[in-house]
Short mmCIF file of C-alpha atoms and ligand atoms in Angstrom, two decimals:
data_model
loop_
_atom_site.label_atom_id
_atom_site.label_comp_id
_atom_site.label_asym_id
_atom_site.label_seq_id
_atom_site.Cartn_x
_atom_site.Cartn_y
_atom_site.Cartn_z
CA MET A 1 4.60 25.96 -0.26
CA ASN A 2 2.47 25.18 -2.92
CA ILE A 3 1.90 21.36 -2.95
CA LEU A 4 -0.05 19.58 -5.68
CA VAL A 5 -1.00 16.08 -4.60
CA THR A 6 -2.11 13.35 -6.97
CA GLY A 7 -4.45 11.13 -5.67
CA GLY A 8 -5.16 13.06 -3.21
CA ALA A 9 -9.01 12.68 -2.81
CA GLY A 10 -7.89 8.82 -1.89
CA PHE A 11 -7.43 7.01 1.46
CA ILE A 12 -3.62 7.89 2.32
CA GLY A 13 -3.94 10.94 0.15
CA SER A 14 -6.88 12.53 2.27
CA HIS A 15 -4.62 12.42 5.45
CA VAL A 16 -1.73 13.71 3.85
CA VAL A 17 -3.72 16.65 2.50
CA GLU A 18 -4.99 17.19 6.08
CA LEU A 19 -1.71 17.24 7.42
CA LEU A 20 -0.40 19.59 4.97
CA LEU A 21 -3.17 22.19 5.64
CA GLU A 22 -2.54 21.91 9.52
CA GLN A 23 0.98 23.04 8.52
CA GLY A 24 -0.08 26.05 6.43
CA HIS A 25 0.56 24.84 3.12
CA THR A 26 -1.32 25.62 0.20
CA VAL A 27 -2.86 22.57 -1.36
CA ARG A 28 -3.92 21.52 -4.85
CA VAL A 29 -5.73 18.02 -5.46
CA TYR A 30 -5.15 15.95 -8.48
CA ASP A 31 -7.16 12.77 -8.90
CA LYS A 32 -9.36 11.27 -11.36
CA LEU A 33 -11.67 9.78 -9.13
CA VAL A 34 -11.54 6.41 -10.07
CA GLY A 35 -15.08 4.47 -9.37
CA GLN A 36 -14.26 1.45 -7.51
CA VAL A 37 -12.46 3.55 -4.88
CA HIS A 38 -14.92 6.57 -4.81
CA GLY A 39 -18.34 4.63 -5.50
CA GLY A 40 -19.11 7.31 -8.15
CA SER A 41 -19.03 9.94 -5.28
CA GLY A 42 -17.30 13.19 -5.63
CA PRO A 43 -14.49 13.64 -3.25
CA ARG A 44 -15.69 13.00 0.25
CA TYR A 45 -13.05 13.70 2.65
CA LEU A 46 -11.48 16.62 1.15
CA PRO A 47 -11.69 20.11 3.32
CA ASN A 48 -13.07 22.89 1.46
CA ASP A 49 -9.82 25.17 1.40
CA VAL A 50 -8.35 22.69 -1.03
CA GLU A 51 -8.23 23.26 -4.61
CA PHE A 52 -9.63 20.10 -6.18
CA VAL A 53 -8.80 19.07 -10.09
CA GLN A 54 -10.67 16.29 -11.45
CA GLY A 55 -8.08 14.66 -13.54
CA ASP A 56 -6.62 11.72 -14.87
CA MET A 57 -2.83 10.88 -14.76
CA SER A 58 -2.79 9.99 -18.85
CA ASP A 59 -4.15 13.79 -19.53
CA ARG A 60 -1.07 15.80 -20.54
CA ALA A 61 -2.63 19.37 -20.33
CA ALA A 62 -4.40 18.90 -17.57
CA LEU A 63 -1.24 17.58 -15.58
CA ASP A 64 0.76 20.70 -17.27
CA HIS A 65 -2.32 22.93 -15.72
CA ALA A 66 -2.35 21.36 -12.38
CA LEU A 67 1.26 21.82 -11.71
CA ALA A 68 1.44 25.74 -12.68
CA GLY A 69 2.80 27.59 -9.54
CA ILE A 70 3.84 24.39 -7.50
CA ASP A 71 6.90 23.91 -5.29
CA GLN A 72 6.35 20.47 -4.66
CA VAL A 73 4.56 17.38 -5.66
CA VAL A 74 3.30 14.36 -3.38
CA HIS A 75 2.76 11.85 -6.10
CA LEU A 76 0.06 9.25 -4.60
CA ALA A 77 -2.24 8.40 -7.53
CA ALA A 78 -2.21 4.83 -8.59
CA GLU A 79 -4.64 2.14 -9.44
CA VAL A 80 -4.00 -0.18 -6.01
CA GLY A 81 -5.19 -3.72 -6.55
CA VAL A 82 -2.69 -6.27 -6.50
CA GLY A 83 -5.22 -9.25 -7.44
CA GLN A 84 -6.69 -7.09 -10.06
CA SER A 85 -3.33 -6.05 -11.65
CA MET A 86 -3.02 -9.74 -12.49
CA TYR A 87 -6.00 -9.13 -15.47
CA GLU A 88 -6.26 -5.62 -15.80
CA ILE A 89 -2.33 -5.53 -16.82
CA GLN A 90 -2.66 -2.43 -19.15
CA ARG A 91 -5.08 -0.57 -17.16
CA TYR A 92 -2.46 -0.78 -14.47
CA VAL A 93 0.61 -0.13 -16.09
CA ASP A 94 -1.01 2.92 -17.86
CA ALA A 95 -2.15 4.63 -14.74
CA ASN A 96 0.85 3.70 -12.52
CA THR A 97 4.14 3.40 -14.74
CA GLY A 98 2.83 5.53 -17.58
CA GLY A 99 0.95 8.33 -15.24
CA THR A 100 4.38 8.59 -13.82
CA ALA A 101 6.56 8.89 -16.88
CA LEU A 102 3.85 11.57 -17.86
CA LEU A 103 4.17 13.44 -14.99
CA LEU A 104 8.08 13.35 -14.91
CA ASP A 105 7.83 14.32 -18.60
CA VAL A 106 5.31 17.36 -18.20
CA ILE A 107 7.65 18.50 -15.32
CA VAL A 108 10.77 18.36 -17.18
CA ASN A 109 9.54 19.89 -20.48
CA GLY A 110 7.77 22.57 -18.84
CA PRO A 111 8.06 25.67 -17.50
CA HIS A 112 7.69 24.16 -13.86
CA LYS A 113 10.35 24.71 -10.98
CA ILE A 114 9.28 21.61 -8.78
CA GLY A 115 11.83 21.29 -6.01
CA LYS A 116 10.80 17.97 -4.30
CA ILE A 117 8.94 14.78 -5.32
CA VAL A 118 7.53 12.26 -2.84
CA VAL A 119 6.26 9.26 -4.36
CA ALA A 120 4.32 6.70 -2.89
CA SER A 121 6.19 3.23 -3.45
CA SER A 122 5.14 -0.03 -1.79
CA MET A 123 6.61 -2.99 0.25
CA SER A 124 5.21 -5.28 -2.60
CA ILE A 125 8.48 -4.24 -4.57
CA TYR A 126 10.42 -6.33 -2.37
CA GLY A 127 8.57 -9.78 -3.07
CA GLU A 128 9.41 -11.98 -0.27
CA GLY A 129 10.83 -10.27 2.74
CA SER A 130 14.01 -10.94 4.16
CA TYR A 131 14.82 -14.24 5.96
CA SER A 132 17.42 -16.43 7.55
CA CYS A 133 18.57 -19.86 7.19
CA SER A 134 20.31 -21.40 10.32
CA GLU A 135 22.93 -22.82 8.14
CA HIS A 136 23.73 -20.04 5.45
CA GLY A 137 22.98 -16.96 7.42
CA ASP A 138 20.64 -14.19 5.51
CA GLN A 139 18.89 -14.85 2.54
CA ALA A 140 15.99 -13.27 0.05
CA PRO A 141 14.39 -16.32 -1.47
CA ARG A 142 12.32 -15.89 -4.48
CA LEU A 143 8.29 -17.15 -4.81
CA ARG A 144 7.70 -20.21 -3.16
CA THR A 145 7.34 -23.03 -6.16
CA GLU A 146 4.11 -24.17 -7.64
CA GLU A 147 5.12 -27.45 -6.31
CA GLN A 148 5.31 -26.57 -2.77
CA LEU A 149 2.33 -24.86 -2.57
CA ARG A 150 0.36 -27.45 -4.14
CA GLU A 151 1.41 -29.18 -0.77
CA ARG A 152 0.34 -26.73 1.24
CA ASN A 153 3.91 -26.17 2.45
CA TRP A 154 3.81 -22.41 3.12
CA GLU A 155 7.32 -21.23 4.50
CA PRO A 156 10.00 -20.48 1.74
CA GLY A 157 12.72 -22.78 1.85
CA CYS A 158 16.96 -21.58 1.63
CA PRO A 159 17.74 -21.18 -1.89
CA VAL A 160 20.82 -23.11 -0.89
CA CYS A 161 19.90 -25.80 0.96
CA GLY A 162 15.85 -25.98 1.37
CA ARG A 163 15.73 -25.96 4.89
CA ALA A 164 12.37 -23.61 6.18
CA LEU A 165 13.58 -20.22 6.39
CA ALA A 166 12.98 -17.92 9.43
CA PRO A 167 11.57 -14.69 8.55
CA LEU A 168 13.51 -11.58 9.29
CA PRO A 169 12.67 -7.41 9.34
CA THR A 170 13.09 -6.44 5.79
CA ALA A 171 15.54 -3.51 4.98
CA GLU A 172 15.75 -1.07 1.78
CA SER A 173 18.94 -3.04 0.82
CA LYS A 174 17.05 -6.13 0.13
CA PRO A 175 17.06 -6.99 -3.80
CA LEU A 176 13.62 -6.02 -5.46
CA PHE A 177 11.71 -8.98 -6.85
CA PRO A 178 8.46 -7.71 -7.39
CA THR A 179 5.82 -10.50 -8.28
CA SER A 180 2.80 -8.89 -9.28
CA VAL A 181 1.97 -6.28 -12.31
CA TYR A 182 0.96 -3.91 -9.74
CA ALA A 183 4.37 -4.42 -7.70
CA ILE A 184 6.21 -3.73 -11.02
CA SER A 185 4.63 -0.76 -11.81
CA LYS A 186 5.17 0.75 -8.24
CA MET A 187 8.86 0.05 -8.58
CA ASP A 188 8.85 1.40 -12.06
CA GLN A 189 7.09 4.76 -10.21
CA GLU A 190 9.85 4.70 -7.80
CA LEU A 191 12.88 4.04 -10.22
CA LEU A 192 11.34 7.01 -12.47
CA CYS A 193 10.94 9.41 -10.00
CA LEU A 194 14.87 8.58 -8.43
CA SER A 195 16.05 8.52 -11.71
CA VAL A 196 14.88 11.62 -13.44
CA GLY A 197 14.90 13.60 -10.29
CA ALA A 198 18.74 12.79 -10.01
CA ALA A 199 19.41 13.91 -13.49
CA TYR A 200 17.54 16.97 -13.37
CA GLY A 201 18.56 18.16 -9.74
CA ILE A 202 14.79 17.67 -8.52
CA ASP A 203 14.97 16.42 -4.60
CA VAL A 204 13.25 12.85 -4.81
CA THR A 205 12.01 10.28 -1.76
CA ALA A 206 10.40 7.52 -2.62
CA VAL A 207 8.03 6.24 0.62
CA ARG A 208 7.84 2.48 0.68
CA TYR A 209 4.63 2.06 2.53
CA PHE A 210 3.96 -1.11 4.08
CA ASN A 211 0.20 -2.30 5.11
CA ALA A 212 -1.99 1.11 5.57
CA TYR A 213 -5.07 0.96 7.33
CA GLY A 214 -7.52 3.45 9.19
CA PRO A 215 -10.32 5.45 8.57
CA ARG A 216 -11.40 6.11 4.78
CA GLN A 217 -10.03 3.05 3.72
CA ALA A 218 -12.85 2.03 0.78
CA LEU A 219 -14.52 -0.50 2.59
CA SER A 220 -16.66 -1.67 -0.16
CA ASN A 221 -13.56 -1.93 -2.72
CA PRO A 222 -12.71 -5.91 -2.96
CA TYR A 223 -8.94 -5.06 -4.26
CA THR A 224 -8.02 -2.84 -1.59
CA GLY A 225 -6.26 -3.61 1.93
CA VAL A 226 -6.81 -6.41 4.03
CA ALA A 227 -8.16 -4.60 7.01
CA ALA A 228 -10.70 -2.72 5.37
CA ILE A 229 -11.76 -5.93 3.28
CA PHE A 230 -12.17 -7.90 6.48
CA SER A 231 -14.15 -4.92 8.35
CA GLY A 232 -16.73 -4.92 5.32
CA ARG A 233 -17.17 -8.48 5.76
CA LEU A 234 -17.82 -8.38 9.51
CA LEU A 235 -20.17 -5.40 9.08
CA ASN A 236 -22.23 -7.74 6.87
CA GLY A 237 -22.13 -10.41 9.14
CA GLN A 238 -19.33 -12.45 7.29
CA ARG A 239 -16.51 -14.53 8.29
CA PRO A 240 -13.39 -12.72 6.96
CA ILE A 241 -11.39 -15.20 4.12
CA VAL A 242 -8.37 -16.01 4.91
CA MET A 243 -5.78 -17.37 2.27
CA GLU A 244 -2.99 -20.06 2.93
CA ASP A 245 -3.05 -20.85 7.03
CA GLY A 246 -3.44 -17.22 8.03
CA GLU A 247 -0.15 -17.24 9.61
CA GLN A 248 1.47 -15.01 6.97
CA MET A 249 2.66 -11.98 8.53
CA ARG A 250 2.52 -8.43 7.33
CA ASP A 251 3.40 -4.92 8.89
CA PHE A 252 0.49 -2.74 9.26
CA ILE A 253 0.75 0.85 9.83
CA HIS A 254 -1.92 3.57 10.57
CA VAL A 255 -2.80 5.93 8.14
CA LYS A 256 -2.17 9.04 10.30
CA ASP A 257 1.56 7.43 10.55
CA VAL A 258 1.89 6.75 7.06
CA ALA A 259 0.54 10.69 6.26
CA ARG A 260 3.10 11.94 9.00
CA ALA A 261 6.12 9.91 7.37
CA THR A 262 4.99 11.31 3.93
CA VAL A 263 4.80 15.24 4.89
CA LEU A 264 8.18 14.15 6.89
CA ALA A 265 9.83 13.31 3.76
CA LEU A 266 8.74 16.39 1.91
CA THR A 267 11.36 18.42 4.23
CA ALA A 268 14.03 15.84 5.33
CA PRO A 269 17.52 16.93 3.56
CA LYS A 270 18.97 13.60 4.32
CA ALA A 271 16.08 11.67 2.56
CA ALA A 272 16.87 13.37 -0.70
CA GLY A 273 17.29 10.61 -3.69
CA LYS A 274 16.76 7.63 -1.28
CA ALA A 275 13.80 5.12 -0.78
CA VAL A 276 12.52 4.50 2.82
CA ASN A 277 10.31 2.14 4.58
CA VAL A 278 7.40 3.42 6.16
CA GLY A 279 6.31 0.56 8.44
CA VAL A 280 5.78 -0.19 12.38
CA GLY A 281 8.50 -3.19 12.57
CA ASP A 282 6.08 -4.91 14.43
CA PRO A 283 4.95 -8.04 12.46
CA ILE A 284 0.95 -9.28 12.91
CA SER A 285 -0.33 -12.53 11.35
CA ILE A 286 -3.36 -12.26 8.98
CA THR A 287 -5.48 -14.58 11.24
CA GLU A 288 -4.38 -12.33 14.41
CA VAL A 289 -5.97 -9.32 11.90
CA ALA A 290 -9.03 -10.64 11.41
CA ARG A 291 -9.63 -11.87 15.12
CA THR A 292 -8.66 -8.54 16.51
CA LEU A 293 -11.01 -6.57 14.12
CA ALA A 294 -13.99 -9.22 15.06
CA LYS A 295 -13.28 -9.05 18.45
CA ALA A 296 -13.13 -5.01 18.16
CA LEU A 297 -16.55 -5.03 16.59
CA GLY A 298 -18.30 -7.49 18.81
CA ARG A 299 -18.29 -10.56 16.82
CA GLU A 300 -15.78 -12.96 18.04
CA ASP A 301 -18.32 -15.39 16.65
CA LEU A 302 -17.21 -14.49 12.92
CA GLU A 303 -14.04 -16.90 13.09
CA PRO A 304 -11.77 -16.47 10.38
CA ASP A 305 -12.27 -18.48 7.35
CA ILE A 306 -9.05 -20.08 6.86
CA THR A 307 -8.89 -21.32 3.00
CA HIS A 308 -5.77 -23.00 2.79
CA GLN A 309 -5.72 -21.51 -0.77
CA TYR A 310 -3.34 -19.53 -2.25
CA ARG A 311 -3.02 -16.27 -5.01
CA ALA A 312 -0.33 -16.14 -7.70
CA GLY A 313 2.56 -14.03 -6.71
CA ASP A 314 1.34 -14.07 -2.94
CA ILE A 315 4.57 -13.69 -0.49
CA ARG A 316 4.66 -15.12 3.01
CA HIS A 317 6.12 -12.97 5.08
CA CYS A 318 7.27 -9.08 5.13
CA TRP A 319 7.34 -6.49 7.48
CA ALA A 320 9.85 -3.37 7.63
CA ASP A 321 12.87 -2.82 9.31
CA PRO A 322 12.05 1.13 10.37
CA SER A 323 15.53 2.34 11.35
CA LEU A 324 16.23 4.16 8.17
CA ALA A 325 12.91 5.99 8.51
CA LYS A 326 14.02 6.95 11.95
CA GLU A 327 17.42 8.03 10.63
CA LEU A 328 16.32 9.77 7.42
CA LEU A 329 13.13 11.14 8.37
CA ASP A 330 13.11 10.86 12.23
CA PHE A 331 9.73 9.09 11.87
CA GLU A 332 8.40 6.81 14.59
CA PRO A 333 4.97 5.34 14.33
CA GLU A 334 2.68 6.29 16.87
CA TYR A 335 -0.13 3.71 16.75
CA ARG A 336 0.10 0.09 16.98
CA PHE A 337 -2.51 -2.06 15.24
CA ARG A 338 -3.03 -4.20 18.58
CA ASP A 339 -4.37 -1.38 20.50
CA ARG A 340 -4.95 2.13 19.53
CA GLY A 341 -4.70 1.26 16.04
CA VAL A 342 -7.62 -0.94 15.64
CA GLN A 343 -9.65 1.05 18.18
CA GLU A 344 -9.42 4.23 15.87
CA LEU A 345 -10.25 1.90 12.67
CA ILE A 346 -13.06 0.59 14.56
CA GLY A 347 -14.57 3.61 15.64
CA TRP A 348 -14.80 4.91 12.19
CA VAL A 349 -15.85 1.49 10.53
CA SER A 350 -18.68 0.93 12.96
CA HIS A 351 -20.49 4.15 11.38
CA GLN A 352 -20.00 2.73 8.09
CA THR A 353 -21.99 0.31 5.63
CA ALA A 354 -20.11 -1.78 3.20
CA GLU A 355 -21.37 -3.60 -0.03
CA ASP A 356 -19.60 -7.40 0.38
CA ASN A 357 -17.81 -7.61 -2.77
CA ALA A 358 -14.93 -9.91 -1.89
CA VAL A 359 -16.57 -13.40 -2.77
CA ALA A 360 -17.14 -12.02 -6.16
CA ALA A 361 -13.59 -10.59 -6.27
CA ASN A 362 -12.04 -14.14 -5.32
CA ASP A 363 -14.20 -15.62 -7.78
CA GLU A 364 -12.88 -13.51 -10.58
CA LEU A 365 -9.25 -14.76 -9.51
CA ARG A 366 -10.40 -18.34 -9.21
CA LYS A 367 -11.82 -18.33 -12.84
CA ARG A 368 -8.91 -17.31 -13.85
CA GLY A 369 -6.63 -19.80 -12.22
CA LEU A 370 -4.93 -17.05 -10.41
CA THR A 371 -6.17 -18.71 -6.76
CA VAL A 372 -5.60 -22.43 -6.19
N1 LIG B 401 -3.12 1.64 1.22
C1 LIG B 401 -1.52 0.88 1.21
O1 LIG B 401 -1.64 -0.15 2.33
C2 LIG B 401 -0.41 1.22 0.34
C3 LIG B 401 0.48 0.52 0.68
C4 LIG B 401 1.62 0.74 -0.49
C5 LIG B 401 1.48 1.67 -1.37
N2 LIG B 401 0.33 2.48 -1.58
C6 LIG B 401 0.31 3.43 -2.34
O2 LIG B 401 -0.22 4.53 -1.82
C7 LIG B 401 -0.74 5.38 -2.56
C8 LIG B 401 -2.21 5.82 -2.44
O3 LIG B 401 -3.02 4.81 -2.09
P1 LIG B 401 -4.37 4.58 -1.42
O4 LIG B 401 -4.09 3.40 -0.52
O5 LIG B 401 -4.92 5.77 -0.66
O6 LIG B 401 -5.61 4.16 -2.32
P2 LIG B 401 -6.59 4.95 -2.84
O7 LIG B 401 -7.32 4.02 -4.01
O8 LIG B 401 -7.51 5.14 -2.09
O9 LIG B 401 -6.31 6.05 -3.49
C9 LIG B 401 -5.51 6.55 -4.74
C10 LIG B 401 -6.24 7.73 -5.61
O10 LIG B 401 -5.49 7.80 -6.71
C11 LIG B 401 -6.72 8.08 -7.98
N3 LIG B 401 -6.18 7.58 -8.90
C12 LIG B 401 -6.01 6.33 -9.41
N4 LIG B 401 -5.58 6.32 -10.63
C13 LIG B 401 -5.79 7.41 -11.20
C14 LIG B 401 -5.37 8.40 -12.55
N5 LIG B 401 -4.59 7.44 -13.58
N6 LIG B 401 -5.28 9.39 -12.49
C15 LIG B 401 -5.63 10.40 -11.58
N7 LIG B 401 -5.94 9.81 -10.02
C16 LIG B 401 -6.01 8.67 -10.03
C17 LIG B 401 -7.81 7.06 -7.06
O11 LIG B 401 -9.07 7.92 -7.71
C18 LIG B 401 -7.73 7.65 -5.46
O12 LIG B 401 -8.29 9.01 -5.31
C19 LIG B 401 -0.97 4.64 -3.88
O13 LIG B 401 0.08 5.02 -4.90
C20 LIG B 401 -0.61 3.09 -3.76
O14 LIG B 401 0.15 2.29 -4.56
C21 LIG B 401 -0.83 2.04 -0.75
ZN1 LIG B 402 20.31 -23.00 4.00
#
């Protein structure tokens, strides 16, 4: 197959590209090389036998050209900073929602014969994860109130009786309550691709990635994933900065597993027209992530700096119910963060240098009242 990977020069994209080449596909990458991700350098992680086109998702002519002769599209290009999206609102909506709209517009109005699109969605579109109340059963709470957060009362309450809820794995059927501009734009990307695909007979699968970590995540980008940000801090002899009380739980999935699930979605007939979680299903607290990374880097002295602060739109817990991915994609993760996953990450991190931009990024949010 001839496969176009948008955002293919990025963290997840470069791993997807490697896997596609291993399977004998011909790959073209379309990527703008956003400065805060690539640090002004060229595509560092792309093998020579990939055709690289530098272009923006807002450039109709360049996209049209990049789609020539393509059979399948993996659409990963996006601006990815949740906090940053809350003040660079137009930039995020233009790149993510606008870029996806243009990609689909070019596909359906041009001579292109695209049989399959896999679009990167995100766990962020759920908002809070799934929970249960001992009295009222399964619940999908909205954001915690400002008042409870000011009291440093972190656990979401039951929408019916207010009792503290117990978190559960989150399945694809949970109602979507995106709570940031980034999350709204990811939901747009997913819904645009699924609905245009259904109307035009293009097979579309949305892959809802949970928290990806692993080699090549931009360590100096303060708006990227928490495992990379913590690694960058630790490398510079700084303590990882942890929001709330650090007991919030997420689902960390190794980038090689993310790439494998993405490539499986290209060919799984049962996944057509579906949105599928790509997670491990194994919750881990943010404090544990910080401690595990510090230990693996031999810096257990750098204890997490637990701030008891919170950010606008942050959720408490969300991890995947991975059963639909098993059923539709025959996907099961091979890495666990606590063992092989963290070792792989650190094997790479320990040969890197990182600029520490985390404090400046947090100050930016605080200045705008987005961190309290
Ligand atoms: N990393 C995660 O934990 C995670 C979780 C959920 C979803 N995702 C999604 O996965 C995809 C890949 O993310 P990533 O973590 O590899 O991030 P990344 O920043 O490393 O990769 C994104 C790539 O897209 C490119 N890009 C951004 N805007 C563009 C534009 N306007 N035109 C052309 N190219 C553009 C960037 O230059 C970059 O190379 C994104 O869609 C992201 O929303 C990632
Ligand atoms: Zn209740």
